[in-house]
PDB file of C-alpha atoms in Angstrom:
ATOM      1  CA  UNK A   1     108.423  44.108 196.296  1.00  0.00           C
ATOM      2  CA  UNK A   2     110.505  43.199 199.395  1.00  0.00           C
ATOM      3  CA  UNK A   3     111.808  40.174 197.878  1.00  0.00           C
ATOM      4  CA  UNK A   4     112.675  41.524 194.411  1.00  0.00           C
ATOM      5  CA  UNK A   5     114.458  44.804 195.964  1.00  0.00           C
ATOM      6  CA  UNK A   6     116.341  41.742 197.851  1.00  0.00           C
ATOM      7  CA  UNK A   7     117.497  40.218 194.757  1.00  0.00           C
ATOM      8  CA  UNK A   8     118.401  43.142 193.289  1.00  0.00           C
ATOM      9  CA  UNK A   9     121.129  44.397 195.992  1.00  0.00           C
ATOM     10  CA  UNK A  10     122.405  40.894 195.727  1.00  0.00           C
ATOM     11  CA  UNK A  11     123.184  41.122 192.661  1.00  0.00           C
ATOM     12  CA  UNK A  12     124.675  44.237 192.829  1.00  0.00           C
ATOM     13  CA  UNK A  13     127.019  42.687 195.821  1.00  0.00           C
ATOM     14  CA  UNK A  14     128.222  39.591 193.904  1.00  0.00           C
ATOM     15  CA  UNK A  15     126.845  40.030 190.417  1.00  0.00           C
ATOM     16  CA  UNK A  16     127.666  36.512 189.350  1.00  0.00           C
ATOM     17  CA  UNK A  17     126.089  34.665 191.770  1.00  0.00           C
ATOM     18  CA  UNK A  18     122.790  32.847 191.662  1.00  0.00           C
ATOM     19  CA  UNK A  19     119.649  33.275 193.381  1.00  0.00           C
ATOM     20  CA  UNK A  20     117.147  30.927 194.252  1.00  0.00           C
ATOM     21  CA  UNK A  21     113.965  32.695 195.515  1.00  0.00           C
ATOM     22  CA  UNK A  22     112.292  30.729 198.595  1.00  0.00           C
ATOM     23  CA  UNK A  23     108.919  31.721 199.348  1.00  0.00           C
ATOM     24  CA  UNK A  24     108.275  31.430 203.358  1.00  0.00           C
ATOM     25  CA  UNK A  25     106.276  34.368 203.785  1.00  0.00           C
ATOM     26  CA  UNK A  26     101.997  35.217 202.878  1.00  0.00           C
ATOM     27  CA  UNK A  27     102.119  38.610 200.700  1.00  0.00           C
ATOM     28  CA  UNK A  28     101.187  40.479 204.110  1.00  0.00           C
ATOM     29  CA  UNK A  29     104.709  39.210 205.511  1.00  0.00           C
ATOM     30  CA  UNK A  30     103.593  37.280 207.781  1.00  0.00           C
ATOM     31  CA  UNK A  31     105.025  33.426 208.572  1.00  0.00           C
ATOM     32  CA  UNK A  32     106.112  30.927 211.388  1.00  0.00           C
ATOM     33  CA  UNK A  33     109.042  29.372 212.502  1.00  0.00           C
ATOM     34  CA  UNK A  34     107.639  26.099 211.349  1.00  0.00           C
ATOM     35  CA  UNK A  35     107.300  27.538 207.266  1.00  0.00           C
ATOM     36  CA  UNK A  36     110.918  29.182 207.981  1.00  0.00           C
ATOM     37  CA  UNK A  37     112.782  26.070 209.143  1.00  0.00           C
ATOM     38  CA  UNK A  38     110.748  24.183 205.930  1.00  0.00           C
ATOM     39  CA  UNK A  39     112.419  26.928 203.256  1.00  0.00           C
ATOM     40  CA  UNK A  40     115.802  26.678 205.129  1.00  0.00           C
ATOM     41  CA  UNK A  41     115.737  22.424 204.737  1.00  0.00           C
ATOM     42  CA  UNK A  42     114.444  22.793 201.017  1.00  0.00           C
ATOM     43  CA  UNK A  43     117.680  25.515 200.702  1.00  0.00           C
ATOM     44  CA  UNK A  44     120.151  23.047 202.161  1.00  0.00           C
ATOM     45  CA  UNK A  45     118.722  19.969 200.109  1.00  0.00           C
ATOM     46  CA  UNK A  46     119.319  22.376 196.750  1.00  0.00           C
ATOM     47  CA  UNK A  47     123.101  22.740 197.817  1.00  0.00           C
ATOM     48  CA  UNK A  48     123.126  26.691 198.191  1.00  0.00           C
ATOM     49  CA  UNK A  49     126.056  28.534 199.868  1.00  0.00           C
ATOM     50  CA  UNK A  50     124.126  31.256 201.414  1.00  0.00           C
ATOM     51  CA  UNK A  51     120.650  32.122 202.658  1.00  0.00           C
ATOM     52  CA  UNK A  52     119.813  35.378 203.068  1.00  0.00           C
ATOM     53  CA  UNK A  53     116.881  35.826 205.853  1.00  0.00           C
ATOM     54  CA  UNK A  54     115.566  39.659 205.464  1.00  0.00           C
ATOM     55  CA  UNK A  55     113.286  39.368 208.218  1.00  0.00           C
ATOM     56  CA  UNK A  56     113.321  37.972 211.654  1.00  0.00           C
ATOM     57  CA  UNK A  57     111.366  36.887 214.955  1.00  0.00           C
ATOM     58  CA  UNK A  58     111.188  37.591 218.768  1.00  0.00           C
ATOM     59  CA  UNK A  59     110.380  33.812 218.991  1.00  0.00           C
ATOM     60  CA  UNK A  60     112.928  31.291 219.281  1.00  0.00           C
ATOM     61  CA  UNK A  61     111.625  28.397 217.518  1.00  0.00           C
ATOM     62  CA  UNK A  62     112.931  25.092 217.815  1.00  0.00           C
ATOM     63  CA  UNK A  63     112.435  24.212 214.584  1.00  0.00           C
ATOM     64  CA  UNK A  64     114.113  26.836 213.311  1.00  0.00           C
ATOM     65  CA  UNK A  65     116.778  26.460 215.280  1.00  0.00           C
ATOM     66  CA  UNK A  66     117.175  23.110 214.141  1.00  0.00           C
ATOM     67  CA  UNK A  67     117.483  24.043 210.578  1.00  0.00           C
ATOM     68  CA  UNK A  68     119.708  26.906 211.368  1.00  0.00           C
ATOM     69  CA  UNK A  69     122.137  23.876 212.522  1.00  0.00           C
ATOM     70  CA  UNK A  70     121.403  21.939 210.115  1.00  0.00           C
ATOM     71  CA  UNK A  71     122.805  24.452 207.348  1.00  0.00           C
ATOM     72  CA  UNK A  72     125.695  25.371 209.644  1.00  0.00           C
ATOM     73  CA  UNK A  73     126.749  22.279 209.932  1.00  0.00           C
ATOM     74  CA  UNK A  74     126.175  22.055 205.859  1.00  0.00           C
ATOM     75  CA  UNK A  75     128.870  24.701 205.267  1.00  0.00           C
ATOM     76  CA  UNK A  76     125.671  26.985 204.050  1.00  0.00           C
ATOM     77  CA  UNK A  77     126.057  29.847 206.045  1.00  0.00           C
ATOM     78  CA  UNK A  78     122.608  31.607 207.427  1.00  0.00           C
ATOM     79  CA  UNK A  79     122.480  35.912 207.201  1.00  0.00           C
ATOM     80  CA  UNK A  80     119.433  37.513 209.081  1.00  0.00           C
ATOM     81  CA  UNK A  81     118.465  40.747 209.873  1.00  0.00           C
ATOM     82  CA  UNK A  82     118.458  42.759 213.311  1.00  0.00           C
ATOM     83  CA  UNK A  83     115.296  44.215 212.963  1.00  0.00           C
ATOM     84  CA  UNK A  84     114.009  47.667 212.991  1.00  0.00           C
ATOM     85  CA  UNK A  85     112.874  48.661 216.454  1.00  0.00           C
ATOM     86  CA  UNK A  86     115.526  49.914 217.982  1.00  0.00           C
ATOM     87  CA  UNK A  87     116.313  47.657 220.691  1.00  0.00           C
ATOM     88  CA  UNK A  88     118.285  45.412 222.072  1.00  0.00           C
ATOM     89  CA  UNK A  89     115.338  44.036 224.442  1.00  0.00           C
ATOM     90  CA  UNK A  90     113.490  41.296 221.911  1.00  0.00           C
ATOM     91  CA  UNK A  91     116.729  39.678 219.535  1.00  0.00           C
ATOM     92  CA  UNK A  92     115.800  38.525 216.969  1.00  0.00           C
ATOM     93  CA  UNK A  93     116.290  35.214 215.433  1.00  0.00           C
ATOM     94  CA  UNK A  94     118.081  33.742 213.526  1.00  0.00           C
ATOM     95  CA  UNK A  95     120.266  37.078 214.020  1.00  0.00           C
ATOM     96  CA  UNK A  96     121.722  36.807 217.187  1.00  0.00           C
ATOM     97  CA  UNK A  97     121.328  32.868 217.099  1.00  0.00           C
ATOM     98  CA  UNK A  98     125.162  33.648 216.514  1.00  0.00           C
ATOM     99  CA  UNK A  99     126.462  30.019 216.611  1.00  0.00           C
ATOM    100  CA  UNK A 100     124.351  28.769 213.536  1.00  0.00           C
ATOM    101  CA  UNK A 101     123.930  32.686 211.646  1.00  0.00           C
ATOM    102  CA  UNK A 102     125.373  36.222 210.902  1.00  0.00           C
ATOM    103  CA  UNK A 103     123.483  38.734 212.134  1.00  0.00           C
ATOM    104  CA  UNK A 104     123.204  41.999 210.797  1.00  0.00           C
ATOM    105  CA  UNK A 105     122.836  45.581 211.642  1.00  0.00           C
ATOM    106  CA  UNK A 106     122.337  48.318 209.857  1.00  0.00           C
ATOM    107  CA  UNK A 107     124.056  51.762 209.222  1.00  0.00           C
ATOM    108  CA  UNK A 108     123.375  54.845 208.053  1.00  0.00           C
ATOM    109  CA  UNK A 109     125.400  57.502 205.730  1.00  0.00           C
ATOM    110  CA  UNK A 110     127.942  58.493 208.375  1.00  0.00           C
ATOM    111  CA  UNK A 111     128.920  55.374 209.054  1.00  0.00           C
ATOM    112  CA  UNK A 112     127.269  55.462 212.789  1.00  0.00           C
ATOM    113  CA  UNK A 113     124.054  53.358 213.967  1.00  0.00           C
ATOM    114  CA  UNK A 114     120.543  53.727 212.215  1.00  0.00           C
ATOM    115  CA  UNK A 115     118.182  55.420 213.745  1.00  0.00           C
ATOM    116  CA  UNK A 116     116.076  52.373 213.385  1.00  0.00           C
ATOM    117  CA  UNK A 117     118.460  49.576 213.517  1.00  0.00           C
ATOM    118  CA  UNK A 118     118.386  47.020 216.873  1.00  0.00           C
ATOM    119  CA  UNK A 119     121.476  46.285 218.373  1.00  0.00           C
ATOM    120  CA  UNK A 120     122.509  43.180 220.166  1.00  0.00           C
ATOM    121  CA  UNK A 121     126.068  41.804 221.211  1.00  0.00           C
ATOM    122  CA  UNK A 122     125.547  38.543 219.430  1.00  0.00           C
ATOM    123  CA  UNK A 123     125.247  40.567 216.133  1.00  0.00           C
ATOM    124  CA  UNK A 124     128.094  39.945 214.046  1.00  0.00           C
ATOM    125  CA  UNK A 125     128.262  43.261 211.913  1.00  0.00           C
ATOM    126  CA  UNK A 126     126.838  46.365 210.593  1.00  0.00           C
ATOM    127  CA  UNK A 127     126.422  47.460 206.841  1.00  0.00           C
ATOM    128  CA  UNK A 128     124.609  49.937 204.955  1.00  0.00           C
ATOM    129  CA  UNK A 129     120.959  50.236 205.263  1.00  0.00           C
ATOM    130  CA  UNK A 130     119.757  53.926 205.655  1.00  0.00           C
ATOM    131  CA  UNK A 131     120.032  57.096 203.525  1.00  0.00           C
ATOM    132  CA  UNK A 132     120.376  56.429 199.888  1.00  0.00           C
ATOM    133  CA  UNK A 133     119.583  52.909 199.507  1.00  0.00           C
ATOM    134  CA  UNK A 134     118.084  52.050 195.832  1.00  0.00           C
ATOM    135  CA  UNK A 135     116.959  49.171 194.614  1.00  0.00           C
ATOM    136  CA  UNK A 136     114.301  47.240 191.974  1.00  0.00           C
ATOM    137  CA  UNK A 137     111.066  46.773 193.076  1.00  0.00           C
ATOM    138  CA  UNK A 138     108.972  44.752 190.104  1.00  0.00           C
ATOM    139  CA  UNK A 139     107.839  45.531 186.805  1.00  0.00           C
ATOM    140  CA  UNK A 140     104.800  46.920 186.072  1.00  0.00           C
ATOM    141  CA  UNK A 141     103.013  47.635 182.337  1.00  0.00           C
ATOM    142  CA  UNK A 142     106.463  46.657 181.732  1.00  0.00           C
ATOM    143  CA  UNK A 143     108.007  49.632 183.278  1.00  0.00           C
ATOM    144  CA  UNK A 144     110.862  48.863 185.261  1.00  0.00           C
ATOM    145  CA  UNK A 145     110.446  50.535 188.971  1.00  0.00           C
ATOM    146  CA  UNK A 146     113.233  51.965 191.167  1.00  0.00           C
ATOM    147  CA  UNK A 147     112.623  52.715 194.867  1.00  0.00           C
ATOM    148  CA  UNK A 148     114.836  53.917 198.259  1.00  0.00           C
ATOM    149  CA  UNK A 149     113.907  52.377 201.300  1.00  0.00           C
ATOM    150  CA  UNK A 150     115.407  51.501 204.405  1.00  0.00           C
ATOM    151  CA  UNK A 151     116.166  48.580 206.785  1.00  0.00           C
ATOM    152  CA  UNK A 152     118.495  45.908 208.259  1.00  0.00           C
ATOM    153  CA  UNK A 153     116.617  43.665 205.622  1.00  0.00           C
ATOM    154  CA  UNK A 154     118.950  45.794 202.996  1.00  0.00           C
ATOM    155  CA  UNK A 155     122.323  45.441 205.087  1.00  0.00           C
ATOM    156  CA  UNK A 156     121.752  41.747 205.178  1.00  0.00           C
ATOM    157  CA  UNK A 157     121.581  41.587 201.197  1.00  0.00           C
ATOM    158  CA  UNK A 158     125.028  43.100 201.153  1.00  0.00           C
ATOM    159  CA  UNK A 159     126.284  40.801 203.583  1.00  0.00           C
ATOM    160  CA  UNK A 160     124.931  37.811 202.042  1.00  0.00           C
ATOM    161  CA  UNK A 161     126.226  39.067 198.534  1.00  0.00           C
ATOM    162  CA  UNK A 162     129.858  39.686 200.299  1.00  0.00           C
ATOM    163  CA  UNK A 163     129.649  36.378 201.857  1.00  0.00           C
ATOM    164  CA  UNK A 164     129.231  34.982 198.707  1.00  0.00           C
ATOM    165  CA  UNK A 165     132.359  36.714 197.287  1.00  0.00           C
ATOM    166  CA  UNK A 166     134.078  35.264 200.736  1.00  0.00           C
ATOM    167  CA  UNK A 167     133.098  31.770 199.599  1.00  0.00           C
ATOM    168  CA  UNK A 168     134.254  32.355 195.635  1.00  0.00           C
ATOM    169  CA  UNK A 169     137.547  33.400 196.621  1.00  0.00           C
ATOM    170  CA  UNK A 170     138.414  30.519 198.703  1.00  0.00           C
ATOM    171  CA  UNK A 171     136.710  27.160 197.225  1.00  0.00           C
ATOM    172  CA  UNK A 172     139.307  24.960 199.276  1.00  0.00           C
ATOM    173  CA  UNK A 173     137.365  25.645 202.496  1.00  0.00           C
ATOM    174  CA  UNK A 174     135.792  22.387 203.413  1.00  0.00           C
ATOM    175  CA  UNK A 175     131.645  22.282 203.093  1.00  0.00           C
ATOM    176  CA  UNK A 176     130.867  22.047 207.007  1.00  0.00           C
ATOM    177  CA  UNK A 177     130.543  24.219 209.831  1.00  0.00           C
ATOM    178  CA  UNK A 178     134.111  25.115 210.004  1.00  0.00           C
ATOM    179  CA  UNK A 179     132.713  27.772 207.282  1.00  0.00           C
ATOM    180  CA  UNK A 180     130.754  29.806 209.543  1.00  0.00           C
ATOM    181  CA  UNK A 181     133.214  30.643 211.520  1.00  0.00           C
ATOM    182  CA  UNK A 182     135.905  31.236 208.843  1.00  0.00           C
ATOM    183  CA  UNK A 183     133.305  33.551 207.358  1.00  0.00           C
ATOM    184  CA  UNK A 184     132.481  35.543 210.290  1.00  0.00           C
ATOM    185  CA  UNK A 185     136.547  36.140 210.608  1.00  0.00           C
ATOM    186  CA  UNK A 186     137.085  37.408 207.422  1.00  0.00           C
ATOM    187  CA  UNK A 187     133.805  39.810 207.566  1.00  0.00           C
ATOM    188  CA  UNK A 188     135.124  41.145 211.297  1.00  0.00           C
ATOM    189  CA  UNK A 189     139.142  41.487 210.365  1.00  0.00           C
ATOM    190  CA  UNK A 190     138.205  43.188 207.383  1.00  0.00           C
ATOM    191  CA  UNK A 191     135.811  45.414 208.789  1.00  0.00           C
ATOM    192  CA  UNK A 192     136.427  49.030 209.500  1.00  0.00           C
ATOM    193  CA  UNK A 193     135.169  50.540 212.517  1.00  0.00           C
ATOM    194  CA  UNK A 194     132.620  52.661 213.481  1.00  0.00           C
ATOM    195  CA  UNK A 195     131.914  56.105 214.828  1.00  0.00           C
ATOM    196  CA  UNK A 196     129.962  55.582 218.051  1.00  0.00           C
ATOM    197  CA  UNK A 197     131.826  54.377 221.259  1.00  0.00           C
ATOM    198  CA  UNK A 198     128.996  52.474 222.886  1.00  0.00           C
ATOM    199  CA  UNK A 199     127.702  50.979 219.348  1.00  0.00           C
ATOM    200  CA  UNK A 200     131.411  50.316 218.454  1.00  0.00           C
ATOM    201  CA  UNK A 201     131.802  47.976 221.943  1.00  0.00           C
ATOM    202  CA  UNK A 202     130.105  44.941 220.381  1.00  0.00           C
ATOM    203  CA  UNK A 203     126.613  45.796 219.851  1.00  0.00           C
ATOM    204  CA  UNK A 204     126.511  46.405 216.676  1.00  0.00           C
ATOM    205  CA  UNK A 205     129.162  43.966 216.429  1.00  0.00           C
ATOM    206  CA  UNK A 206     131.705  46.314 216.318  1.00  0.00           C
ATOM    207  CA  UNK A 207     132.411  47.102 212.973  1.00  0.00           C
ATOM    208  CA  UNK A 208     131.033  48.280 209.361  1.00  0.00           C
ATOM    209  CA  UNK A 209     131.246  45.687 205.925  1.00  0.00           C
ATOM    210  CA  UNK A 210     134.194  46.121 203.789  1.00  0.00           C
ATOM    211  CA  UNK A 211     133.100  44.473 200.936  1.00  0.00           C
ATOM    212  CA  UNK A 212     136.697  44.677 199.067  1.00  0.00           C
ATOM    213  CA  UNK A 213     138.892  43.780 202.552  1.00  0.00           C
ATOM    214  CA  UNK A 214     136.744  40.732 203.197  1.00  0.00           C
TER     215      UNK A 214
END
Protein backbone atom coordinates (compact mmCIF):
# COMPACT_ATOMS: atom_id res chain seq x y z
CA UNK A 1 0.00 0.00 0.00
CA UNK A 2 3.11 2.24 0.26
CA UNK A 3 3.19 2.88 -3.31
CA UNK A 4 -0.52 3.56 -3.92
CA UNK A 5 -0.76 6.00 -0.70
CA UNK A 6 2.31 7.57 -2.83
CA UNK A 7 0.29 8.13 -5.80
CA UNK A 8 -2.41 9.31 -4.12
CA UNK A 9 -0.70 12.48 -2.30
CA UNK A 10 0.71 13.16 -5.70
CA UNK A 11 -2.11 13.62 -7.07
CA UNK A 12 -3.48 15.59 -4.58
CA UNK A 13 -0.16 17.98 -4.98
CA UNK A 14 -0.40 18.47 -8.77
CA UNK A 15 -3.64 16.80 -9.75
CA UNK A 16 -2.92 16.94 -13.45
CA UNK A 17 0.12 15.37 -13.62
CA UNK A 18 0.97 11.83 -14.62
CA UNK A 19 2.35 9.01 -12.85
CA UNK A 20 4.29 6.28 -14.01
CA UNK A 21 4.63 3.57 -11.29
CA UNK A 22 8.31 1.96 -11.24
CA UNK A 23 8.58 -1.11 -9.39
CA UNK A 24 12.25 -1.34 -7.66
CA UNK A 25 11.27 -2.80 -4.54
CA UNK A 26 10.17 -6.97 -3.42
CA UNK A 27 6.63 -6.56 -1.51
CA UNK A 28 8.76 -6.81 1.86
CA UNK A 29 10.52 -3.39 0.75
CA UNK A 30 13.46 -4.54 0.34
CA UNK A 31 15.96 -3.65 -2.89
CA UNK A 32 19.60 -2.66 -3.95
CA UNK A 33 21.25 0.09 -5.34
CA UNK A 34 21.83 -1.92 -8.44
CA UNK A 35 17.57 -2.48 -9.03
CA UNK A 36 17.33 1.41 -7.96
CA UNK A 37 19.79 2.88 -10.46
CA UNK A 38 17.91 0.23 -13.20
CA UNK A 39 14.22 2.01 -12.39
CA UNK A 40 15.90 5.50 -12.37
CA UNK A 41 17.59 4.73 -16.22
CA UNK A 42 14.17 3.10 -17.39
CA UNK A 43 12.53 6.67 -15.79
CA UNK A 44 14.93 8.87 -17.72
CA UNK A 45 14.62 6.76 -21.06
CA UNK A 46 10.51 7.35 -20.66
CA UNK A 47 11.19 11.24 -20.56
CA UNK A 48 9.63 11.92 -16.97
CA UNK A 49 10.16 15.27 -15.16
CA UNK A 50 10.27 13.97 -11.72
CA UNK A 51 11.03 10.83 -9.73
CA UNK A 52 9.85 10.56 -6.57
CA UNK A 53 12.15 8.06 -4.33
CA UNK A 54 10.01 7.33 -0.95
CA UNK A 55 12.62 5.35 0.51
CA UNK A 56 16.31 5.54 0.90
CA UNK A 57 19.77 3.82 1.86
CA UNK A 58 22.79 4.17 4.28
CA UNK A 59 24.81 2.82 1.26
CA UNK A 60 26.20 4.95 -1.27
CA UNK A 61 26.07 3.03 -4.34
CA UNK A 62 27.87 3.83 -7.31
CA UNK A 63 25.46 2.85 -9.48
CA UNK A 64 23.06 4.76 -8.12
CA UNK A 65 24.90 7.54 -8.03
CA UNK A 66 25.49 7.28 -11.54
CA UNK A 67 21.91 7.34 -12.44
CA UNK A 68 21.19 10.05 -10.02
CA UNK A 69 23.59 12.09 -12.57
CA UNK A 70 22.42 10.80 -15.22
CA UNK A 71 18.75 12.27 -14.60
CA UNK A 72 20.27 15.50 -13.29
CA UNK A 73 21.97 16.08 -16.03
CA UNK A 74 18.51 15.04 -18.00
CA UNK A 75 16.67 18.03 -16.50
CA UNK A 76 14.58 15.11 -14.48
CA UNK A 77 14.96 16.16 -11.15
CA UNK A 78 15.42 13.20 -8.34
CA UNK A 79 13.17 13.72 -4.69
CA UNK A 80 14.13 11.19 -1.85
CA UNK A 81 13.30 10.83 1.49
CA UNK A 82 15.36 11.51 4.83
CA UNK A 83 14.44 8.60 6.53
CA UNK A 84 12.85 7.88 9.77
CA UNK A 85 15.44 7.30 12.46
CA UNK A 86 16.12 10.27 13.75
CA UNK A 87 19.56 10.99 12.90
CA UNK A 88 21.80 12.72 11.23
CA UNK A 89 24.61 9.88 11.70
CA UNK A 90 23.73 7.36 8.50
CA UNK A 91 22.34 10.02 5.39
CA UNK A 92 20.66 8.65 3.37
CA UNK A 93 20.88 8.44 -0.30
CA UNK A 94 19.86 9.76 -2.80
CA UNK A 95 18.66 12.48 -0.10
CA UNK A 96 21.53 14.22 0.86
CA UNK A 97 23.34 13.21 -2.51
CA UNK A 98 22.37 17.03 -2.83
CA UNK A 99 24.16 17.75 -6.17
CA UNK A 100 22.10 15.14 -8.28
CA UNK A 101 18.58 15.13 -5.69
CA UNK A 102 16.21 17.02 -3.25
CA UNK A 103 16.13 15.69 -0.15
CA UNK A 104 13.41 15.78 2.11
CA UNK A 105 12.45 16.07 5.67
CA UNK A 106 9.59 15.81 7.30
CA UNK A 107 7.35 17.96 9.66
CA UNK A 108 4.87 17.65 11.91
CA UNK A 109 1.51 19.79 12.75
CA UNK A 110 3.31 22.74 14.35
CA UNK A 111 5.37 23.28 11.78
CA UNK A 112 8.65 22.09 13.91
CA UNK A 113 10.76 18.73 13.24
CA UNK A 114 9.12 15.15 13.42
CA UNK A 115 9.72 13.27 16.04
CA UNK A 116 10.90 10.69 13.63
CA UNK A 117 12.30 12.60 10.82
CA UNK A 118 16.46 12.50 10.19
CA UNK A 119 18.06 15.59 9.66
CA UNK A 120 21.09 16.31 7.61
CA UNK A 121 22.59 19.71 6.23
CA UNK A 122 22.59 18.49 2.68
CA UNK A 123 18.73 18.15 2.96
CA UNK A 124 17.13 20.62 0.91
CA UNK A 125 13.67 21.06 2.76
CA UNK A 126 11.07 20.00 5.10
CA UNK A 127 7.26 19.35 4.38
CA UNK A 128 4.46 17.75 5.99
CA UNK A 129 4.67 14.25 7.09
CA UNK A 130 3.28 13.69 10.69
CA UNK A 131 -0.11 14.22 12.39
CA UNK A 132 -2.99 14.05 10.06
CA UNK A 133 -1.63 12.68 6.99
CA UNK A 134 -4.42 10.67 4.82
CA UNK A 135 -4.09 8.98 1.98
CA UNK A 136 -5.43 5.78 -0.41
CA UNK A 137 -4.16 2.66 0.31
CA UNK A 138 -5.76 -0.04 -2.42
CA UNK A 139 -9.01 -1.40 -3.07
CA UNK A 140 -10.24 -4.24 -1.63
CA UNK A 141 -13.82 -6.30 -2.41
CA UNK A 142 -13.97 -3.13 -4.19
CA UNK A 143 -14.06 -0.98 -1.19
CA UNK A 144 -12.02 1.92 -1.47
CA UNK A 145 -9.55 2.18 1.77
CA UNK A 146 -8.36 5.38 3.50
CA UNK A 147 -5.46 5.31 5.99
CA UNK A 148 -3.10 8.04 8.18
CA UNK A 149 0.33 7.23 8.44
CA UNK A 150 3.44 8.90 8.84
CA UNK A 151 6.91 9.45 7.27
CA UNK A 152 9.42 11.49 5.20
CA UNK A 153 8.22 9.00 2.39
CA UNK A 154 4.84 11.33 2.57
CA UNK A 155 6.77 14.82 2.60
CA UNK A 156 8.63 13.69 -0.45
CA UNK A 157 5.21 13.06 -2.40
CA UNK A 158 4.37 16.68 -1.77
CA UNK A 159 7.57 17.82 -2.86
CA UNK A 160 7.67 15.85 -5.91
CA UNK A 161 3.96 16.93 -6.70
CA UNK A 162 5.14 20.79 -6.03
CA UNK A 163 8.09 20.24 -8.13
CA UNK A 164 5.99 19.27 -10.72
CA UNK A 165 3.85 22.45 -10.48
CA UNK A 166 7.53 24.29 -10.45
CA UNK A 167 8.22 22.66 -13.82
CA UNK A 168 4.43 23.45 -15.37
CA UNK A 169 4.73 26.95 -14.64
CA UNK A 170 7.91 27.58 -16.33
CA UNK A 171 8.25 25.22 -19.60
CA UNK A 172 11.04 27.66 -21.04
CA UNK A 173 13.59 26.21 -18.58
CA UNK A 174 15.99 24.26 -20.68
CA UNK A 175 15.85 20.14 -20.13
CA UNK A 176 19.42 19.77 -18.37
CA UNK A 177 20.87 20.10 -15.11
CA UNK A 178 20.51 23.76 -14.94
CA UNK A 179 16.89 22.50 -13.64
CA UNK A 180 17.95 21.15 -10.45
CA UNK A 181 19.23 23.91 -9.28
CA UNK A 182 16.53 26.35 -10.52
CA UNK A 183 14.19 24.00 -8.71
CA UNK A 184 15.83 23.82 -5.47
CA UNK A 185 15.73 27.94 -5.58
CA UNK A 186 12.32 28.31 -6.07
CA UNK A 187 11.37 25.49 -3.30
CA UNK A 188 13.98 27.40 -0.66
CA UNK A 189 12.91 31.29 -1.56
CA UNK A 190 9.50 30.31 -1.30
CA UNK A 191 9.73 28.46 1.74
CA UNK A 192 8.62 29.71 5.08
CA UNK A 193 10.58 29.05 8.02
CA UNK A 194 10.47 26.98 10.79
CA UNK A 195 10.03 26.97 14.53
CA UNK A 196 13.15 25.33 15.94
CA UNK A 197 16.50 27.33 16.04
CA UNK A 198 18.91 24.43 15.68
CA UNK A 199 16.54 22.54 12.99
CA UNK A 200 15.98 25.98 11.30
CA UNK A 201 20.16 26.38 10.82
CA UNK A 202 20.27 24.07 7.79
CA UNK A 203 19.48 20.71 8.95
CA UNK A 204 16.40 20.36 8.02
CA UNK A 205 17.28 22.55 5.29
CA UNK A 206 16.01 25.40 6.79
CA UNK A 207 12.68 25.85 5.79
CA UNK A 208 8.97 24.29 5.39
CA UNK A 209 7.19 23.71 1.51
CA UNK A 210 5.04 26.44 0.33
CA UNK A 211 3.34 24.79 -2.21
CA UNK A 212 1.52 28.15 -3.58
CA UNK A 213 4.96 30.55 -3.16
CA UNK A 214 7.03 28.03 -5.09
Amino acid sequence: GHGTFIAGLLRLSAPDAMSMPVKVLTSDGNGDGFLWAKGIFHAVDQGVDVINMSMGSTYDARALKDALVEARDAGIIVVGAAGNQNTDEFPEHPATTEDAAIGVAASNSNDQKASFSNYDDKIVITAPGADGIYGFLPTQQNQGLYAEWDGTSFSTAFVSGTTALILAANPEWPRNASRLGAVQMALRNSAMPMGDPYYDDGHLGGRLLDAVGA
